[in-house]
Amino acid sequence: MRTAKLGALEVGRIGLGAMGMSDGYSGAGSDDAESVRTIHRAIDLGVTLIDTAEVYGPYVNEELVGRALKGRRDQVVLATKFGLISHTGRGAGKPDSSPDSIRTAVDGSLRRLGTDHIDLYYQHRVDPGTPIEDTMGVLAQLVTDGKIRYVGLSEAWADTIRRAHAVHPVTALQSEYSLWTRDQDEILPLLRELGIGLVAYSPLGRGFLTGALRTPADVEKLDDSDMRKNHPRFTGENFQRNLRLADQVQAVADQVGATSAQVALAWLLAQGDDIVPIPGTKRVSRVEENAAADAVTLTPEQIATLTALPVAEGGHHTEEQMQMIER
C-alpha cells in the first residue's frame, strides 16, 4: 500500500477504525476472534494506522486492539483518544480535557493497549471547560515523557486548531469527511498552511455509501444499540433522498469495475496525500475490500462527477452529538 503523511508521521494511506468491533454498530462485541483476524489481515495488507478510543465500549475496544497487537506492535501506528470520559468527577457526557484527567486517561490507555507509548493521541472533542492551551501543555509534557509521540485533535475548528498548534505541533485533525459530509473542505486550507494531516472517519457514510442498506426495513433490522437506528440520515425522507446519492456512487463504481466502497475511498484519496480515511469494519472480507481501494484510479471526469454530487440530507450526528462538534 502507498503511504500518506500526517504532519511528520508517515502511515499507510488507508487506515482502520476499530470502534465498530466493540461499540456503536450491530454485532459489536459478538466475535472478537474475527475482529482480531481483521486487524491482523489489515496489517498484512499494509494498513498501519489503527484507531481506537477509551470511550469505545467504554475501554473494551482498547483492550481488544491491545490483544490483537501482541507481537505486532512495532508494525503499526497506534492511535487512541481521550476526553469523552471524565476522570475528575465531571460526570457522564461532559467532556474533560483537564490536565489531571488526561494524565489518568493516558495511563489507562497504555495499560489496556499493552504498550509503553501511543503513537498518535487525540483530544476526542474540544472541552469548553478547559483552555486548549492547558490541554496542549500537558500533552506536550507527555511527548517529552515518551508516553505519546504525536498529538491530534478531533472535530476542532479553526481558532482552536491555531491556538493548539501554537503551543505544540498538531499532527492530525480527525473529522468526518466523505462524499456525503464535505464541510472539511472549509478547514483543509488551514490544515495545509500548518502542515496538519486530516484523518477521515466514517468515510463510507456509516456504511450507507456501500449500498448495504437499501430500505427503511433494513435499518429496522439493525440492533437497537446501532447508532444508525436514530441517525438523521437513516430516517424518514432523508433516507430516501440519500439513496439517490448512493446510487450515483454505484454508477461510477460500475464504470470503474470496483465496489461503491472502493470508489468512495478513492475519491477521498484523490483529495490529497495528506488525507487518510479510516473505514471501520470487523470483518476480514471488508478490510480486504477497503484496502484494495489503494489500487483504484478515478479519471478527472469521474472525480468531478462525484464532487458535484449533493451532500447527504440530514445532520451527520444527532443534535446532542453536534453540540460537541466545533463549527
CSV table of C-alpha atoms in Angstrom, one decimal:
chain,number,residue,atom,x,y,z
A,1,MET,CA,0.0,0.0,0.0
A,2,ARG,CA,1.1,3.5,-0.8
A,3,THR,CA,1.7,5.9,2.1
A,4,ALA,CA,0.5,9.3,3.2
A,5,LYS,CA,1.9,12.0,5.5
A,6,LEU,CA,0.1,13.3,8.6
A,7,GLY,CA,2.4,16.1,9.5
A,8,ALA,CA,5.7,14.3,10.1
A,9,LEU,CA,4.0,11.0,10.6
A,10,GLU,CA,4.0,8.5,7.7
A,11,VAL,CA,1.2,5.9,7.5
A,12,GLY,CA,-0.4,3.6,5.0
A,13,ARG,CA,-2.9,5.8,3.2
A,14,ILE,CA,-5.9,3.8,4.2
A,15,GLY,CA,-6.2,3.1,8.0
A,16,LEU,CA,-8.6,1.0,10.1
A,17,GLY,CA,-11.2,2.3,12.6
A,18,ALA,CA,-11.7,-0.3,15.3
A,19,MET,CA,-14.7,1.3,17.1
A,20,GLY,CA,-17.4,-0.9,15.4
A,21,MET,CA,-15.6,-4.1,16.6
A,22,SER,CA,-16.9,-3.2,20.1
A,23,ASP,CA,-19.4,-0.4,20.0
A,24,GLY,CA,-22.0,1.5,18.1
A,25,TYR,CA,-22.9,-1.0,15.3
A,26,SER,CA,-24.9,-4.2,15.0
A,27,GLY,CA,-22.9,-7.2,16.1
A,28,ALA,CA,-20.3,-5.2,18.0
A,29,GLY,CA,-18.5,-7.3,20.5
A,30,SER,CA,-20.1,-10.5,19.2
A,31,ASP,CA,-17.0,-12.0,17.5
A,32,ASP,CA,-13.7,-10.7,19.0
A,33,ALA,CA,-11.8,-13.5,17.3
A,34,GLU,CA,-12.9,-12.3,13.8
A,35,SER,CA,-12.1,-8.7,14.9
A,36,VAL,CA,-8.5,-9.8,15.8
A,37,ARG,CA,-8.2,-11.6,12.5
A,38,THR,CA,-9.4,-8.4,10.8
A,39,ILE,CA,-6.7,-6.3,12.5
A,40,HIS,CA,-4.0,-8.9,11.5
A,41,ARG,CA,-5.2,-9.0,7.9
A,42,ALA,CA,-5.2,-5.2,7.7
A,43,ILE,CA,-1.6,-5.2,8.8
A,44,ASP,CA,-0.7,-7.8,6.3
A,45,LEU,CA,-2.2,-5.6,3.6
A,46,GLY,CA,-0.1,-2.6,4.5
A,47,VAL,CA,-2.6,-0.8,6.8
A,48,THR,CA,-0.6,0.8,9.5
A,49,LEU,CA,-2.9,3.4,11.2
A,50,ILE,CA,-5.1,1.6,13.8
A,51,ASP,CA,-7.6,3.9,15.5
A,52,THR,CA,-9.4,3.4,18.8
A,53,ALA,CA,-10.5,5.4,21.9
A,54,GLU,CA,-11.0,4.9,25.6
A,55,VAL,CA,-14.8,5.7,25.2
A,56,TYR,CA,-15.4,2.9,22.8
A,57,GLY,CA,-17.1,0.3,24.9
A,58,PRO,CA,-16.0,2.1,27.1
A,59,TYR,CA,-12.5,0.7,27.4
A,60,VAL,CA,-13.1,-2.8,25.8
A,61,ASN,CA,-12.1,-1.7,22.3
A,62,GLU,CA,-8.7,-0.6,23.5
A,63,GLU,CA,-8.3,-4.0,25.3
A,64,LEU,CA,-9.3,-5.8,22.1
A,65,VAL,CA,-6.8,-3.8,20.0
A,66,GLY,CA,-4.1,-4.4,22.6
A,67,ARG,CA,-4.7,-8.2,22.4
A,68,ALA,CA,-4.6,-8.1,18.6
A,69,LEU,CA,-1.3,-6.2,18.5
A,70,LYS,CA,0.6,-8.5,20.8
A,71,GLY,CA,3.8,-9.4,18.9
A,72,ARG,CA,2.9,-6.9,16.1
A,73,ARG,CA,3.0,-3.6,17.9
A,74,ASP,CA,6.0,-2.3,16.0
A,75,GLN,CA,4.2,-2.7,12.7
A,76,VAL,CA,1.5,-0.2,13.4
A,77,VAL,CA,0.9,3.5,14.1
A,78,LEU,CA,-1.4,3.2,17.1
A,79,ALA,CA,-3.9,6.0,17.7
A,80,THR,CA,-6.3,6.5,20.6
A,81,LYS,CA,-8.3,9.3,22.1
A,82,PHE,CA,-9.2,10.9,25.4
A,83,GLY,CA,-11.6,13.5,26.6
A,84,LEU,CA,-15.1,12.0,26.5
A,85,ILE,CA,-14.7,10.2,29.8
A,86,SER,CA,-14.0,12.4,32.8
A,87,HIS,CA,-11.5,11.2,35.3
A,88,THR,CA,-12.0,14.1,37.7
A,89,GLY,CA,-15.7,13.6,38.5
A,90,ARG,CA,-17.4,15.9,36.0
A,91,GLY,CA,-20.0,13.2,35.3
A,92,ALA,CA,-21.2,11.3,32.3
A,93,GLY,CA,-21.5,13.1,29.0
A,94,LYS,CA,-19.3,16.0,30.0
A,95,PRO,CA,-16.0,16.4,28.0
A,96,ASP,CA,-12.9,16.6,30.2
A,97,SER,CA,-9.5,17.6,28.8
A,98,SER,CA,-8.2,19.0,32.1
A,99,PRO,CA,-4.6,18.1,32.8
A,100,ASP,CA,-5.4,15.7,35.7
A,101,SER,CA,-8.0,13.9,33.6
A,102,ILE,CA,-5.5,13.5,30.7
A,103,ARG,CA,-2.8,12.1,33.0
A,104,THR,CA,-5.2,9.4,34.3
A,105,ALA,CA,-6.6,8.7,30.8
A,106,VAL,CA,-3.2,8.1,29.2
A,107,ASP,CA,-2.1,5.7,31.8
A,108,GLY,CA,-5.3,3.7,31.5
A,109,SER,CA,-5.0,3.6,27.7
A,110,LEU,CA,-1.3,2.5,27.8
A,111,ARG,CA,-2.3,-0.3,30.2
A,112,ARG,CA,-5.3,-1.5,28.1
A,113,LEU,CA,-3.3,-1.3,24.9
A,114,GLY,CA,-0.4,-3.2,26.4
A,115,THR,CA,2.2,-0.7,25.1
A,116,ASP,CA,4.6,1.8,26.6
A,117,HIS,CA,3.7,4.6,24.1
A,118,ILE,CA,0.8,5.8,22.0
A,119,ASP,CA,1.8,7.0,18.5
A,120,LEU,CA,-1.0,9.5,18.0
A,121,TYR,CA,-3.0,10.7,20.9
A,122,TYR,CA,-6.2,12.7,20.1
A,123,GLN,CA,-8.4,15.0,22.1
A,124,HIS,CA,-11.7,13.4,21.2
A,125,ARG,CA,-13.8,16.5,21.5
A,126,VAL,CA,-12.9,20.0,22.5
A,127,ASP,CA,-13.6,20.7,26.1
A,128,PRO,CA,-15.2,24.1,26.6
A,129,GLY,CA,-14.3,24.0,30.3
A,130,THR,CA,-10.5,23.8,29.8
A,131,PRO,CA,-8.5,26.2,27.7
A,132,ILE,CA,-6.9,24.4,24.8
A,133,GLU,CA,-3.5,25.8,25.9
A,134,ASP,CA,-3.8,23.9,29.2
A,135,THR,CA,-4.7,20.7,27.4
A,136,MET,CA,-1.8,21.1,24.9
A,137,GLY,CA,0.6,21.9,27.6
A,138,VAL,CA,0.1,18.5,29.4
A,139,LEU,CA,0.2,16.7,26.0
A,140,ALA,CA,3.5,18.4,25.2
A,141,GLN,CA,4.8,17.1,28.5
A,142,LEU,CA,3.6,13.6,27.7
A,143,VAL,CA,5.6,13.7,24.5
A,144,THR,CA,8.6,14.7,26.5
A,145,ASP,CA,7.9,11.9,28.9
A,146,GLY,CA,7.8,9.4,26.0
A,147,LYS,CA,4.2,8.3,26.7
A,148,ILE,CA,2.9,9.7,23.4
A,149,ARG,CA,4.7,10.6,20.1
A,150,TYR,CA,2.3,12.9,18.3
A,151,VAL,CA,-0.7,15.0,19.2
A,152,GLY,CA,-4.1,15.1,17.4
A,153,LEU,CA,-7.4,16.9,17.7
A,154,SER,CA,-10.8,15.6,16.7
A,155,GLU,CA,-13.7,17.8,15.5
A,156,ALA,CA,-11.9,21.0,16.4
A,157,TRP,CA,-12.3,24.1,14.2
A,158,ALA,CA,-10.0,26.9,13.1
A,159,ASP,CA,-9.5,29.0,16.2
A,160,THR,CA,-8.9,26.0,18.4
A,161,ILE,CA,-6.5,24.4,15.9
A,162,ARG,CA,-4.4,27.6,15.6
A,163,ARG,CA,-4.3,28.1,19.4
A,164,ALA,CA,-3.4,24.4,20.0
A,165,HIS,CA,-0.7,24.4,17.3
A,166,ALA,CA,0.9,27.5,18.8
A,167,VAL,CA,1.6,25.5,22.0
A,168,HIS,CA,2.7,22.2,20.4
A,169,PRO,CA,2.6,20.9,16.9
A,170,VAL,CA,-0.7,19.2,16.0
A,171,THR,CA,-0.1,16.3,13.7
A,172,ALA,CA,-3.6,15.4,12.6
A,173,LEU,CA,-7.2,16.5,12.8
A,174,GLN,CA,-9.7,13.7,12.8
A,175,SER,CA,-13.1,14.6,11.5
A,176,GLU,CA,-15.9,13.1,9.5
A,177,TYR,CA,-15.1,13.5,5.8
A,178,SER,CA,-16.7,11.7,2.9
A,179,LEU,CA,-18.8,12.1,-0.2
A,180,TRP,CA,-21.8,12.8,2.0
A,181,THR,CA,-20.0,15.0,4.6
A,182,ARG,CA,-17.8,17.6,3.0
A,183,ASP,CA,-17.6,20.6,5.4
A,184,GLN,CA,-13.9,19.7,5.9
A,185,ASP,CA,-13.3,21.4,2.5
A,186,GLU,CA,-13.5,24.6,4.6
A,187,ILE,CA,-10.7,23.7,7.0
A,188,LEU,CA,-8.3,22.0,4.6
A,189,PRO,CA,-6.5,25.2,3.6
A,190,LEU,CA,-5.7,25.9,7.3
A,191,LEU,CA,-4.5,22.4,7.9
A,192,ARG,CA,-2.2,22.6,4.9
A,193,GLU,CA,-0.9,26.0,5.9
A,194,LEU,CA,0.1,24.5,9.3
A,195,GLY,CA,1.2,21.1,8.0
A,196,ILE,CA,-1.5,19.1,9.7
A,197,GLY,CA,-3.0,16.0,8.1
A,198,LEU,CA,-6.6,15.0,8.0
A,199,VAL,CA,-7.8,11.6,9.3
A,200,ALA,CA,-11.3,11.0,7.8
A,201,TYR,CA,-13.6,8.9,10.0
A,202,SER,CA,-16.9,7.5,8.6
A,203,PRO,CA,-15.5,7.7,5.0
A,204,LEU,CA,-18.2,5.3,3.9
A,205,GLY,CA,-21.1,7.2,5.5
A,206,ARG,CA,-21.5,4.7,8.2
A,207,GLY,CA,-22.0,2.0,5.6
A,208,PHE,CA,-24.7,3.9,3.6
A,209,LEU,CA,-22.3,4.5,0.6
A,210,THR,CA,-21.7,0.8,0.3
A,211,GLY,CA,-25.3,0.1,-0.6
A,212,ALA,CA,-25.7,-2.3,2.3
A,213,LEU,CA,-28.9,-0.6,3.5
A,214,ARG,CA,-31.5,-0.1,0.8
A,215,THR,CA,-34.8,0.2,2.6
A,216,PRO,CA,-36.1,1.5,5.9
A,217,ALA,CA,-36.8,-2.1,6.8
A,218,ASP,CA,-33.0,-2.7,6.5
A,219,VAL,CA,-32.5,-0.1,9.2
A,220,GLU,CA,-35.2,-1.5,11.4
A,221,LYS,CA,-33.4,-4.9,11.4
A,222,LEU,CA,-30.3,-3.3,13.0
A,223,ASP,CA,-29.6,-3.9,16.6
A,224,ASP,CA,-31.3,-1.4,19.0
A,225,SER,CA,-27.8,-0.4,20.1
A,226,ASP,CA,-26.8,0.5,16.5
A,227,MET,CA,-26.3,4.3,16.2
A,228,ARG,CA,-27.9,4.3,12.8
A,229,LYS,CA,-31.3,3.5,14.2
A,230,ASN,CA,-31.8,7.1,15.2
A,231,HIS,CA,-29.3,8.8,12.9
A,232,PRO,CA,-30.9,11.7,11.0
A,233,ARG,CA,-29.5,10.5,7.6
A,234,PHE,CA,-31.0,7.0,8.0
A,235,THR,CA,-34.6,8.0,8.9
A,236,GLY,CA,-37.6,9.3,7.1
A,237,GLU,CA,-37.4,11.3,3.9
A,238,ASN,CA,-33.7,11.8,4.4
A,239,PHE,CA,-33.1,8.1,3.9
A,240,GLN,CA,-34.9,8.0,0.5
A,241,ARG,CA,-33.2,11.1,-0.7
A,242,ASN,CA,-29.8,9.8,0.3
A,243,LEU,CA,-30.4,6.6,-1.6
A,244,ARG,CA,-30.0,8.6,-4.8
A,245,LEU,CA,-26.6,9.7,-3.7
A,246,ALA,CA,-25.6,6.1,-3.0
A,247,ASP,CA,-27.0,5.0,-6.5
A,248,GLN,CA,-24.8,7.7,-8.2
A,249,VAL,CA,-21.7,6.4,-6.4
A,250,GLN,CA,-22.6,2.9,-7.6
A,251,ALA,CA,-22.9,4.1,-11.2
A,252,VAL,CA,-19.3,5.4,-11.1
A,253,ALA,CA,-18.3,2.1,-9.5
A,254,ASP,CA,-19.8,0.2,-12.3
A,255,GLN,CA,-17.8,2.3,-14.8
A,256,VAL,CA,-14.6,1.6,-12.9
A,257,GLY,CA,-15.2,-2.1,-12.1
A,258,ALA,CA,-14.9,-1.5,-8.4
A,259,THR,CA,-17.3,-1.5,-5.4
A,260,SER,CA,-19.1,1.6,-4.2
A,261,ALA,CA,-17.0,1.5,-1.0
A,262,GLN,CA,-13.8,1.5,-3.1
A,263,VAL,CA,-14.9,4.4,-5.2
A,264,ALA,CA,-15.9,6.4,-2.1
A,265,LEU,CA,-12.5,5.8,-0.6
A,266,ALA,CA,-10.7,6.5,-3.9
A,267,TRP,CA,-12.5,9.9,-4.1
A,268,LEU,CA,-11.2,10.8,-0.7
A,269,LEU,CA,-7.6,9.7,-1.6
A,270,ALA,CA,-7.8,11.9,-4.6
A,271,GLN,CA,-8.4,14.9,-2.4
A,272,GLY,CA,-4.7,14.9,-1.3
A,273,ASP,CA,-1.9,12.8,0.0
A,274,ASP,CA,-2.4,14.4,3.5
A,275,ILE,CA,-5.8,12.7,3.9
A,276,VAL,CA,-6.1,9.3,5.4
A,277,PRO,CA,-9.5,7.6,5.6
A,278,ILE,CA,-10.1,5.1,8.4
A,279,PRO,CA,-13.0,2.9,7.4
A,280,GLY,CA,-14.3,0.8,10.2
A,281,THR,CA,-15.0,-2.9,10.0
A,282,LYS,CA,-14.9,-6.1,12.0
A,283,ARG,CA,-14.7,-8.5,9.0
A,284,VAL,CA,-11.7,-9.7,7.1
A,285,SER,CA,-13.6,-9.6,3.8
A,286,ARG,CA,-14.4,-5.9,4.3
A,287,VAL,CA,-10.9,-4.9,5.3
A,288,GLU,CA,-9.6,-6.6,2.1
A,289,GLU,CA,-12.2,-4.7,0.0
A,290,ASN,CA,-11.3,-1.4,1.6
A,291,ALA,CA,-7.5,-1.8,1.3
A,292,ALA,CA,-7.9,-2.6,-2.4
A,293,ALA,CA,-9.2,1.0,-2.9
A,294,ASP,CA,-5.5,1.9,-2.9
A,295,ALA,CA,-5.3,0.5,-6.4
A,296,VAL,CA,-8.5,2.2,-7.7
A,297,THR,CA,-7.8,5.1,-10.0
A,298,LEU,CA,-10.6,7.5,-10.9
A,299,THR,CA,-10.4,9.7,-14.0
A,300,PRO,CA,-10.6,13.5,-13.6
A,301,GLU,CA,-14.1,13.4,-15.1
A,302,GLN,CA,-15.2,10.7,-12.5
A,303,ILE,CA,-13.8,12.7,-9.7
A,304,ALA,CA,-15.6,15.8,-10.9
A,305,THR,CA,-18.9,13.9,-11.2
A,306,LEU,CA,-18.6,12.6,-7.6
A,307,THR,CA,-17.6,16.0,-6.3
A,308,ALA,CA,-20.6,17.6,-7.9
A,309,LEU,CA,-23.0,15.3,-6.1
A,310,PRO,CA,-25.1,16.9,-3.4
A,311,VAL,CA,-24.1,16.2,0.2
A,312,ALA,CA,-26.4,14.0,2.3
A,313,GLU,CA,-29.7,15.2,3.7
A,314,GLY,CA,-29.8,15.4,7.5
A,315,GLY,CA,-27.2,16.2,10.1
A,316,HIS,CA,-24.2,13.9,10.3
A,317,HIS,CA,-24.8,13.4,14.0
A,318,THR,CA,-27.7,13.7,16.4
A,319,GLU,CA,-28.4,17.2,17.7
A,320,GLU,CA,-26.9,16.2,21.1
A,321,GLN,CA,-23.7,15.0,19.5
A,322,MET,CA,-23.5,18.0,17.2
A,323,GLN,CA,-23.3,20.2,20.4
A,324,MET,CA,-19.7,18.8,20.9
A,325,ILE,CA,-18.5,19.5,17.4
A,326,GLU,CA,-16.9,22.8,16.7
A,327,ARG,CA,-18.1,24.7,13.6
